[in-house]
Coordinates of N, CA and C in Angstrom, one line a residue:
M1 N 249.6 260.3 252.4 CA 248.4 261.0 252.7 C 247.2 260.6 251.9
L2 N 247.4 259.6 251.0 CA 246.2 259.0 250.2 C 245.2 258.4 251.2
P3 N 243.9 258.6 251.0 CA 242.9 258.1 251.9 C 242.7 256.6 251.8
L4 N 242.5 255.9 252.9 CA 242.0 254.6 253.0 C 240.9 254.6 254.0
A5 N 239.6 254.3 253.5 CA 238.5 254.4 254.4 C 238.4 255.8 255.1
D6 N 238.6 256.9 254.3 CA 238.5 258.2 254.7 C 239.6 258.7 255.7
K7 N 240.6 257.9 255.9 CA 241.7 258.3 256.7 C 243.0 258.2 255.9
P8 N 244.0 259.1 256.1 CA 245.3 258.9 255.4 C 246.0 257.6 255.8
V9 N 246.7 257.1 254.8 CA 247.5 255.9 255.1 C 248.3 256.0 256.4
I10 N 249.0 257.2 256.6 CA 249.8 257.4 257.8 C 249.0 257.2 259.1
D11 N 247.8 257.5 259.1 CA 247.0 257.4 260.3 C 246.7 255.9 260.6
H12 N 246.5 255.1 259.6 CA 246.3 253.7 259.8 C 247.6 253.1 260.4
I13 N 248.8 253.5 259.9 CA 250.1 253.0 260.3 C 250.3 253.4 261.8
V14 N 250.1 254.6 262.1 CA 250.3 255.1 263.5 C 249.3 254.4 264.5
E15 N 248.1 254.2 264.1 CA 247.1 253.5 264.9 C 247.6 252.1 265.2
G16 N 248.0 251.4 264.2 CA 248.5 250.1 264.3 C 249.7 250.0 265.2
A17 N 250.7 250.9 265.0 CA 251.9 251.0 265.9 C 251.6 251.2 267.3
R18 N 250.6 252.0 267.6 CA 250.2 252.3 269.0 C 249.6 251.1 269.7
L19 N 249.1 250.1 268.9 CA 248.6 248.9 269.5 C 249.7 248.0 270.0
C20 N 250.9 248.2 269.6 CA 252.0 247.3 270.0 C 252.2 247.5 271.6
K21 N 252.2 246.4 272.3 CA 252.3 246.4 273.7 C 253.8 246.8 274.1
N22 N 254.7 246.5 273.3 CA 256.1 246.7 273.7 C 256.7 248.0 273.1
V23 N 255.9 248.8 272.5 CA 256.4 250.1 271.8 C 256.0 251.2 272.7
D24 N 257.0 252.1 273.0 CA 256.7 253.2 274.0 C 256.3 254.5 273.2
D25 N 257.0 254.8 272.1 CA 256.7 256.0 271.3 C 256.6 255.7 269.9
V26 N 255.8 256.4 269.2 CA 255.6 256.3 267.8 C 255.9 257.7 267.1
I27 N 256.9 257.7 266.2 CA 257.3 259.0 265.6 C 257.3 258.8 264.1
V28 N 256.7 259.8 263.5 CA 256.8 259.9 262.0 C 258.0 260.6 261.6
A29 N 258.9 260.0 260.8 CA 260.1 260.6 260.4 C 260.1 261.0 258.9
T30 N 259.8 262.2 258.6 CA 259.7 262.7 257.3 C 260.8 263.7 256.9
S31 N 260.7 264.4 255.8 CA 261.7 265.3 255.4 C 261.3 266.7 255.6
K32 N 262.3 267.6 255.4 CA 262.1 269.0 255.6 C 261.6 269.7 254.3
E33 N 261.5 268.9 253.2 CA 261.0 269.4 251.9 C 259.6 269.9 252.0
K34 N 259.3 270.9 251.2 CA 258.0 271.5 251.2 C 256.9 270.5 250.8
S35 N 257.3 269.6 250.0 CA 256.3 268.5 249.6 C 255.8 267.7 250.7
D36 N 256.6 267.7 251.8 CA 256.1 266.9 253.0 C 255.4 267.7 254.0
D37 N 255.2 269.0 253.7 CA 254.4 269.9 254.6 C 253.1 269.3 255.0
P38 N 252.3 268.8 254.0 CA 251.0 268.3 254.4 C 251.0 267.2 255.4
L39 N 252.0 266.3 255.2 CA 252.2 265.2 256.2 C 252.5 265.7 257.5
A40 N 253.5 266.6 257.6 CA 253.9 267.2 258.9 C 252.7 267.9 259.6
D41 N 252.0 268.7 258.8 CA 250.9 269.4 259.3 C 249.8 268.5 259.9
Y42 N 249.6 267.4 259.1 CA 248.6 266.4 259.6 C 249.0 265.8 260.9
C43 N 250.3 265.5 261.1 CA 250.8 265.0 262.3 C 250.6 265.9 263.5
I44 N 250.9 267.2 263.2 CA 250.7 268.2 264.3 C 249.3 268.3 264.7
E45 N 248.4 268.4 263.7 CA 247.0 268.6 264.0 C 246.4 267.4 264.7
N46 N 247.0 266.2 264.6 CA 246.4 265.0 265.2 C 247.3 264.4 266.3
N47 N 248.1 265.2 266.9 CA 248.9 264.8 268.0 C 249.8 263.6 267.7
I48 N 250.4 263.6 266.5 CA 251.3 262.5 266.2 C 252.7 263.1 266.2
E49 N 253.6 262.6 266.9 CA 255.0 263.2 267.0 C 255.6 263.0 265.6
C50 N 256.3 264.1 265.2 CA 256.9 264.1 263.9 C 258.3 264.7 263.9
Y51 N 259.2 264.1 263.2 CA 260.5 264.6 263.1 C 260.8 264.9 261.6
R52 N 261.4 266.0 261.3 CA 261.7 266.3 259.9 C 263.2 266.5 259.7
G53 N 263.7 265.7 258.7 CA 265.2 265.7 258.5 C 265.5 265.7 257.0
D54 N 266.6 265.1 256.7 CA 267.2 265.1 255.3 C 266.3 264.3 254.4
L55 N 266.0 264.8 253.2 CA 265.1 264.1 252.2 C 265.8 262.8 251.8
D56 N 267.0 262.8 251.4 CA 267.7 261.7 250.9 C 268.4 260.8 251.9
N57 N 268.8 261.3 253.0 CA 269.5 260.5 254.0 C 268.5 260.1 255.1
V58 N 267.7 259.1 254.8 CA 266.7 258.6 255.8 C 267.4 258.0 257.0
L59 N 268.6 257.4 256.8 CA 269.4 256.9 257.9 C 269.6 257.9 258.9
S60 N 270.0 259.1 258.5 CA 270.3 260.2 259.5 C 269.0 260.6 260.3
R61 N 267.9 260.5 259.7 CA 266.6 260.8 260.4 C 266.5 259.9 261.6
F62 N 266.7 258.6 261.3 CA 266.6 257.6 262.4 C 267.6 257.9 263.5
V63 N 268.9 258.1 263.1 CA 270.0 258.3 264.0 C 269.7 259.5 264.9
N64 N 269.3 260.6 264.3 CA 269.0 261.8 265.1 C 267.9 261.6 266.1
I65 N 266.8 260.9 265.7 CA 265.8 260.6 266.6 C 266.3 259.8 267.8
L66 N 267.0 258.7 267.4 CA 267.5 257.8 268.5 C 268.5 258.4 269.4
K67 N 269.2 259.4 268.9 CA 270.1 260.2 269.8 C 269.4 261.0 270.9
S68 N 268.1 261.3 270.6 CA 267.3 262.1 271.5 C 266.6 261.2 272.5
Y69 N 266.6 259.9 272.3 CA 265.9 259.0 273.2 C 266.8 258.0 273.8
N70 N 266.5 257.5 275.0 CA 267.3 256.5 275.6 C 266.8 255.1 275.4
F71 N 266.6 254.7 274.1 CA 266.0 253.4 273.8 C 267.1 252.5 273.2
D72 N 267.1 251.2 273.6 CA 268.1 250.3 273.1 C 267.6 249.7 271.8
Y73 N 266.3 249.7 271.5 CA 265.8 249.1 270.3 C 264.8 250.0 269.6
F74 N 264.6 249.8 268.3 CA 263.6 250.6 267.6 C 263.0 249.7 266.6
V75 N 261.8 250.2 266.1 CA 261.1 249.5 265.1 C 261.1 250.4 263.8
R76 N 261.5 249.9 262.7 CA 261.4 250.6 261.5 C 260.2 250.2 260.7
I77 N 259.2 251.1 260.7 CA 257.9 250.8 260.0 C 257.9 251.7 258.7
T78 N 257.9 251.1 257.6 CA 257.9 251.9 256.3 C 256.5 252.5 256.1
G79 N 256.5 253.7 255.5 CA 255.3 254.4 255.3 C 254.4 253.9 254.2
D80 N 254.8 252.8 253.6 CA 254.0 252.2 252.5 C 253.3 250.9 252.9
C81 N 253.3 250.6 254.2 CA 252.8 249.3 254.7 C 251.7 249.6 255.7
P82 N 250.5 249.9 255.3 CA 249.5 250.2 256.3 C 249.0 249.0 257.1
L83 N 249.2 247.8 256.6 CA 248.6 246.6 257.3 C 249.7 246.0 258.2
I84 N 250.3 246.8 259.0 CA 251.3 246.2 259.9 C 250.6 245.3 261.0
Y85 N 251.3 244.4 261.6 CA 250.7 243.4 262.5 C 251.4 243.6 263.9
P86 N 250.7 244.3 264.8 CA 251.3 244.5 266.1 C 251.8 243.3 266.8
P87 N 251.1 242.1 266.8 CA 251.7 241.0 267.5 C 253.1 240.5 266.9
F88 N 253.3 240.8 265.6 CA 254.6 240.4 265.0 C 255.6 241.4 265.5
I89 N 255.3 242.6 265.6 CA 256.3 243.6 266.1 C 256.6 243.3 267.6
D90 N 255.6 243.0 268.4 CA 255.9 242.7 269.8 C 256.7 241.5 269.9
A91 N 256.5 240.5 269.1 CA 257.3 239.2 269.1 C 258.7 239.5 268.8
Q92 N 259.0 240.3 267.8 CA 260.3 240.7 267.4 C 261.1 241.4 268.5
I93 N 260.4 242.3 269.2 CA 261.0 243.0 270.3 C 261.4 242.0 271.4
K94 N 260.5 241.1 271.7 CA 260.8 240.1 272.8 C 262.0 239.2 272.4
A95 N 262.0 238.9 271.1 CA 263.1 238.0 270.6 C 264.4 238.7 270.7
I96 N 264.5 239.9 270.2 CA 265.8 240.6 270.2 C 266.3 241.0 271.6
K97 N 265.3 241.3 272.5 CA 265.7 241.7 273.8 C 266.1 240.5 274.6
K98 N 265.5 239.4 274.4 CA 265.8 238.1 275.1 C 267.3 237.8 275.0
F99 N 267.9 238.0 273.8 CA 269.3 237.7 273.6 C 270.2 238.9 273.5
D100 N 269.7 240.1 273.8 CA 270.5 241.3 273.6 C 271.1 241.4 272.2
G101 N 270.2 241.1 271.2 CA 270.6 241.0 269.8 C 270.6 242.4 269.1
D102 N 271.0 242.3 267.9 CA 271.0 243.5 267.0 C 270.0 243.4 265.9
L103 N 270.0 242.2 265.3 CA 269.1 242.0 264.1 C 268.4 240.7 264.2
L104 N 267.3 240.5 263.5 CA 266.5 239.3 263.4 C 266.6 238.7 262.1
W105 N 266.6 237.3 262.0 CA 266.7 236.6 260.8 C 265.7 235.4 260.8
S106 N 265.0 235.2 259.7 CA 264.1 234.1 259.6 C 264.5 233.4 258.3
E107 N 264.6 232.1 258.3 CA 265.1 231.3 257.2 C 264.2 231.5 256.0
K108 N 262.9 231.8 256.2 CA 261.9 232.1 255.1 C 261.4 233.5 255.4
E109 N 261.3 234.3 254.3 CA 260.7 235.6 254.4 C 259.2 235.5 254.1
S110 N 258.4 236.3 254.8 CA 256.9 236.3 254.5 C 256.6 237.6 253.9
S111 N 256.0 237.6 252.7 CA 255.6 238.8 251.9 C 254.6 239.6 252.6
V112 N 253.8 239.0 253.5 CA 252.7 239.8 254.1 C 253.1 240.4 255.5
L113 N 254.4 240.2 255.8 CA 254.9 240.8 257.1 C 256.0 241.8 256.8
E114 N 256.1 242.4 255.6 CA 257.1 243.3 255.2 C 256.9 244.7 255.9
G115 N 258.0 245.4 256.0 CA 257.9 246.8 256.4 C 257.8 247.1 257.9
Q116 N 258.2 246.1 258.7 CA 258.0 246.3 260.2 C 259.1 245.5 260.9
G117 N 260.4 246.0 260.8 CA 261.5 245.3 261.4 C 262.1 245.9 262.6
V118 N 262.6 245.1 263.6 CA 263.1 245.6 264.8 C 264.7 245.5 264.8
H119 N 265.4 246.5 265.3 CA 266.8 246.5 265.3 C 267.3 247.1 266.6
S120 N 268.5 246.8 267.0 CA 269.1 247.5 268.1 C 269.6 248.9 267.7
T121 N 269.5 249.8 268.6 CA 270.0 251.2 268.3 C 271.5 251.2 268.0
R122 N 272.3 250.4 268.7 CA 273.7 250.3 268.5 C 274.1 249.9 267.1
S123 N 273.2 248.9 266.6 CA 273.5 248.5 265.2 C 273.4 249.6 264.2
L124 N 272.4 250.4 264.4 CA 272.2 251.5 263.4 C 273.3 252.6 263.6
F125 N 273.7 252.8 264.8 CA 274.9 253.8 265.0 C 276.1 253.2 264.3
K126 N 276.3 251.9 264.4 CA 277.5 251.3 263.8 C 277.5 251.5 262.3
V127 N 276.3 251.3 261.6 CA 276.2 251.5 260.2 C 276.4 253.0 259.9
F128 N 275.8 253.9 260.6 CA 276.0 255.3 260.4 C 277.4 255.8 260.4
N129 N 278.2 255.2 261.3 CA 279.6 255.6 261.5 C 280.5 254.9 260.5
N130 N 280.0 253.9 259.7 CA 280.9 253.1 258.8 C 280.5 253.1 257.4
T131 N 279.4 253.7 257.0 CA 279.0 253.6 255.6 C 279.1 254.9 254.9
T132 N 279.4 254.8 253.6 CA 279.3 256.0 252.7 C 278.4 255.7 251.5
D133 N 277.7 254.6 251.6 CA 276.9 254.1 250.5 C 275.5 254.8 250.5
Q134 N 275.2 255.5 249.3 CA 274.0 256.2 249.2 C 272.8 255.3 249.5
N135 N 272.9 254.0 249.1 CA 271.8 253.1 249.3 C 271.5 252.9 250.8
D136 N 272.6 252.9 251.6 CA 272.4 252.8 253.0 C 271.7 254.0 253.6
F137 N 272.0 255.2 253.0 CA 271.3 256.4 253.5 C 269.8 256.4 253.2
E138 N 269.5 255.9 252.0 CA 268.1 255.8 251.5 C 267.4 254.7 252.2
H139 N 268.0 253.6 252.4 CA 267.3 252.4 252.9 C 267.7 252.0 254.3
V140 N 268.1 253.0 255.1 CA 268.4 252.9 256.5 C 269.3 251.7 256.8
G141 N 270.4 251.7 256.2 CA 271.5 250.7 256.5 C 271.3 249.3 255.9
S142 N 270.3 249.1 255.1 CA 270.0 247.7 254.7 C 271.2 247.1 254.0
V143 N 271.9 247.8 253.1 CA 273.0 247.2 252.3 C 274.1 246.8 253.3
F144 N 274.5 247.7 254.2 CA 275.5 247.4 255.2 C 275.2 246.1 256.0
F145 N 273.9 246.1 256.5 CA 273.5 245.0 257.3 C 273.6 243.7 256.5
I146 N 273.2 243.7 255.3 CA 273.2 242.5 254.5 C 274.7 242.0 254.2
S147 N 275.6 243.0 254.0 CA 276.9 242.7 253.5 C 277.9 242.4 254.7
H148 N 277.5 242.7 255.9 CA 278.4 242.5 257.1 C 277.7 241.9 258.2
P149 N 277.0 240.7 258.0 CA 276.3 240.1 259.1 C 277.1 239.7 260.3
D150 N 278.4 239.4 260.0 CA 279.4 238.9 261.0 C 279.7 240.0 262.0
Q151 N 279.3 241.3 261.7 CA 279.6 242.4 262.7 C 278.4 242.6 263.6
F152 N 277.4 241.8 263.5 CA 276.2 242.0 264.4 C 275.8 240.7 265.1
K153 N 275.0 240.9 266.2 CA 274.5 239.8 266.9 C 273.1 239.5 266.3
I154 N 273.0 238.4 265.7 CA 271.8 238.0 264.9 C 271.0 236.9 265.7
V155 N 269.7 237.2 265.8 CA 268.8 236.2 266.5 C 267.9 235.6 265.4
E156 N 267.8 234.3 265.4 CA 266.9 233.6 264.5 C 265.5 233.5 265.1
M157 N 264.6 233.9 264.3 CA 263.2 233.9 264.7 C 262.3 232.9 263.8
K158 N 261.6 232.1 264.5 CA 260.7 231.2 263.7 C 259.3 231.8 263.7
I159 N 258.8 232.0 262.4 CA 257.5 232.6 262.2 C 256.5 231.5 261.9
P160 N 255.3 231.7 262.5 CA 254.2 230.7 262.3 C 254.0 230.4 260.8
G161 N 253.7 229.1 260.5 CA 253.6 228.7 259.1 C 252.5 229.4 258.3
I162 N 251.4 229.9 259.0 CA 250.3 230.5 258.4 C 250.7 231.7 257.5
F163 N 251.8 232.4 257.9 CA 252.2 233.6 257.2 C 253.0 233.3 255.9
Y164 N 253.3 232.0 255.7 CA 253.9 231.6 254.5 C 252.8 231.0 253.5
E165 N 251.6 230.8 254.0 CA 250.6 230.2 253.1 C 250.1 231.2 252.1
Y166 N 250.3 232.5 252.4 CA 249.8 233.6 251.5 C 250.9 234.4 250.9
D167 N 250.7 234.7 249.6 CA 251.8 235.4 248.9 C 251.2 236.7 248.3
F168 N 250.4 237.4 249.1 CA 249.8 238.7 248.7 C 250.8 239.8 248.8
R169 N 250.6 240.8 247.9 CA 251.4 242.0 248.0 C 250.6 243.1 248.7
L170 N 251.0 243.5 249.9 CA 250.3 244.5 250.7 C 251.0 245.8 250.9
T171 N 252.0 246.1 250.0 CA 252.8 247.3 250.0 C 252.2 248.3 249.0
L172 N 252.3 249.6 249.4 CA 251.7 250.7 248.5 C 252.8 251.4 247.8
D173 N 253.0 251.0 246.5 CA 254.0 251.7 245.7 C 253.4 252.2 244.4
E174 N 252.5 251.5 243.8 CA 251.9 251.9 242.5 C 250.4 251.9 242.6
K175 N 249.8 252.4 241.5 CA 248.3 252.6 241.4 C 247.6 251.3 241.8
N176 N 248.0 250.2 241.2 CA 247.3 249.0 241.5 C 247.4 248.5 242.9
D177 N 248.5 248.9 243.6 CA 248.6 248.6 245.0 C 247.6 249.4 245.8
Y178 N 247.4 250.6 245.4 CA 246.4 251.5 246.1 C 245.0 251.0 245.8
K179 N 244.8 250.5 244.6 CA 243.5 250.0 244.2 C 243.1 248.8 245.1
L180 N 244.1 247.9 245.3 CA 243.9 246.7 246.2 C 243.6 247.1 247.6
L181 N 244.5 248.0 248.1 CA 244.3 248.4 249.5 C 243.0 249.1 249.8
S182 N 242.6 250.0 248.8 CA 241.3 250.7 248.9 C 240.2 249.7 249.0
T183 N 240.2 248.7 248.1 CA 239.2 247.7 248.1 C 239.1 246.9 249.4
I184 N 240.3 246.6 250.0 CA 240.3 245.9 251.3 C 239.7 246.8 252.4
Y185 N 240.1 248.0 252.4 CA 239.5 248.9 253.5 C 238.1 249.2 253.3
E186 N 237.6 249.4 252.1 CA 236.2 249.6 251.8 C 235.3 248.5 252.3
N187 N 235.9 247.3 252.2 CA 235.1 246.1 252.6 C 235.2 245.7 254.1
L188 N 236.4 246.0 254.7 CA 236.7 245.4 256.0 C 236.8 246.4 257.1
W189 N 237.1 247.7 256.8 CA 237.4 248.6 257.9 C 236.2 249.0 258.7
K190 N 236.3 248.9 260.0 CA 235.2 249.3 260.9 C 235.6 250.1 262.0
S191 N 236.2 251.2 261.7 CA 236.7 252.3 262.7 C 237.7 251.8 263.6
K192 N 238.5 250.7 263.3 CA 239.6 250.3 264.1 C 240.6 249.6 263.2
P193 N 241.9 249.5 263.6 CA 242.9 248.9 262.7 C 242.5 247.5 262.3
L194 N 242.7 247.3 261.0 CA 242.4 245.9 260.5 C 243.3 244.9 261.1
E195 N 242.7 243.7 261.3 CA 243.5 242.5 261.8 C 244.0 241.8 260.6
L196 N 245.3 241.6 260.5 CA 246.0 241.1 259.4 C 245.5 239.7 259.0
L197 N 245.3 238.8 259.9 CA 244.8 237.5 259.6 C 243.4 237.5 259.0
E198 N 242.6 238.4 259.4 CA 241.3 238.6 258.8 C 241.4 239.0 257.3
V199 N 242.3 240.0 257.1 CA 242.6 240.4 255.7 C 243.1 239.3 254.8
L200 N 244.0 238.5 255.3 CA 244.6 237.4 254.6 C 243.5 236.4 254.2
L201 N 242.6 236.1 255.1 CA 241.5 235.1 254.9 C 240.6 235.7 253.9
W202 N 240.3 237.0 254.0 CA 239.3 237.6 253.0 C 239.9 237.6 251.6
L203 N 241.2 237.9 251.5 CA 241.8 237.9 250.2 C 241.8 236.5 249.6
D204 N 242.1 235.5 250.5 CA 242.1 234.1 250.0 C 240.7 233.7 249.5
N205 N 239.7 234.3 250.0 CA 238.3 234.0 249.6 C 237.9 234.8 248.4
N206 N 238.7 235.8 248.1 CA 238.3 236.8 247.0 C 239.6 236.9 246.1
P207 N 239.9 235.8 245.4 CA 241.2 235.8 244.6 C 241.2 236.8 243.5
E208 N 240.0 237.2 242.9 CA 240.0 238.2 241.9 C 240.4 239.5 242.4
I209 N 240.2 239.8 243.6 CA 240.7 241.1 244.2 C 242.2 241.0 244.5
A210 N 242.6 239.9 245.1 CA 244.0 239.7 245.4 C 244.9 239.8 244.2
R211 N 244.3 239.5 243.0 CA 245.1 239.6 241.8 C 245.3 241.0 241.2
I212 N 244.6 242.0 241.8 CA 244.6 243.4 241.3 C 246.1 243.9 241.1
N213 N 247.0 243.6 242.0 CA 248.3 244.1 241.9 C 249.4 243.1 241.6
R214 N 249.0 241.9 241.1 CA 249.9 240.8 240.8 C 251.1 241.2 239.9
T215 N 250.9 242.1 239.0 CA 251.9 242.4 238.1 C 253.0 243.4 238.7
V216 N 252.7 244.0 239.9 CA 253.6 244.9 240.5 C 254.7 244.2 241.2
K217 N 255.9 244.6 241.0 CA 257.1 243.9 241.6 C 257.9 244.9 242.4
H218 N 258.6 244.4 243.4 CA 259.5 245.3 244.2 C 260.6 245.8 243.3
K219 N 261.2 246.9 243.7 CA 262.4 247.4 242.9 C 263.5 246.4 242.9
Q220 N 264.3 246.5 241.9 CA 265.4 245.5 241.8 C 266.3 245.5 243.0
L221 N 266.6 246.7 243.6 CA 267.5 246.8 244.7 C 266.9 246.0 245.9
N222 N 265.6 246.2 246.1 CA 264.9 245.4 247.2 C 265.0 243.9 247.0
R223 N 264.8 243.5 245.7 CA 264.9 242.1 245.4 C 266.4 241.6 245.7
D224 N 267.3 242.4 245.3 CA 268.7 242.0 245.5 C 269.1 241.9 246.9
I225 N 268.6 242.8 247.7 CA 268.8 242.8 249.2 C 268.3 241.5 249.8
Q226 N 267.1 241.2 249.4 CA 266.5 240.0 250.0 C 267.3 238.7 249.6
E227 N 267.7 238.7 248.3 CA 268.4 237.5 247.8 C 269.8 237.4 248.5
K228 N 270.5 238.5 248.7 CA 271.8 238.5 249.4 C 271.6 238.1 250.8
K229 N 270.5 238.6 251.4 CA 270.3 238.2 252.8 C 270.2 236.7 253.0
R230 N 269.4 236.1 252.1 CA 269.3 234.7 252.2 C 270.6 233.9 252.0
K231 N 271.5 234.4 251.1 CA 272.7 233.8 250.9 C 273.8 234.1 252.0
H232 N 273.9 235.3 252.4 CA 274.9 235.7 253.3 C 274.7 235.4 254.7
W233 N 273.4 235.3 255.1 CA 273.1 235.2 256.5 C 272.8 233.7 256.9
L234 N 272.6 232.8 256.0 CA 272.2 231.5 256.3 C 273.3 230.8 257.1
S235 N 274.6 231.0 256.8 CA 275.6 230.2 257.5 C 276.2 231.0 258.6
V236 N 275.8 232.3 258.8 CA 276.3 233.1 259.9 C 275.8 232.6 261.3
P237 N 276.7 232.3 262.3 CA 276.2 231.8 263.6 C 275.2 232.8 264.2
K238 N 274.1 232.2 264.7 CA 273.1 233.0 265.4 C 273.3 232.9 266.9
I239 N 273.0 234.0 267.6 CA 273.3 234.0 269.1 C 272.1 233.4 269.9
G240 N 271.0 233.2 269.2 CA 269.8 232.6 269.9 C 268.7 232.3 268.9
F241 N 267.7 231.5 269.4 CA 266.6 231.1 268.6 C 265.3 231.4 269.4
Y242 N 264.3 232.1 268.7 CA 263.1 232.5 269.3 C 261.9 232.0 268.4
R243 N 261.0 231.2 269.0 CA 259.9 230.7 268.3 C 258.7 231.6 268.6
W244 N 258.1 232.3 267.6 CA 256.9 233.1 267.7 C 255.7 232.2 267.6
E245 N 254.9 232.2 268.6 CA 253.6 231.4 268.5 C 252.4 232.4 268.7
I246 N 251.4 232.2 267.8 CA 250.3 233.1 267.9 C 249.4 232.6 269.0
T247 N 249.0 233.5 269.9 CA 248.1 233.1 271.1 C 246.7 233.7 270.9

């Protein structure tokens, strides 16, 4: 609910998600806790669909939503990444649908494209029915996915090189993250969702601003998940290859 250019972070995320050509519904999945009342109230007041579930079991929120819809695929967008990139989400959906896949894998991870992943619904149900790990409940099956890649149909996706040229942190976890994002929105926002490539170029031209949150690091669990993914998934056979090209 923190403001960026006079609008809550969640509003920027929802606006960006609604720009995706291959996304049919956008739903905010929050908890039933009183502390999340302001978020739920904001969604109701602004015609944003909202589901409220278990505070600690985020996985169950996703599963309960997907049980109510007849969708084969879903996009998990984390609430701390306002600068999502709709063309990337659309490309992921095309890639996973083309091969009837479950998960996507890229040999290199891009720090500026975090928090916007596409999965098959069946893959999430599989995790839900087979895990008892609290980290899976909190991180929507991430640990199970990483540890059991052989149980899923994985599609390899080639990401354009421009997204590896930048190593900016665009996630909102700590005060310096918010300071950076606020500065970005104060300078670039013009009543419509920001274009990620424009933001990257602007930060590249303003390195003193890009350094604002350089000392902030991901949680150790997140770093461990990414490292294990690189090790465990590299040799796992992929069912298809999709090259994303920017048009």
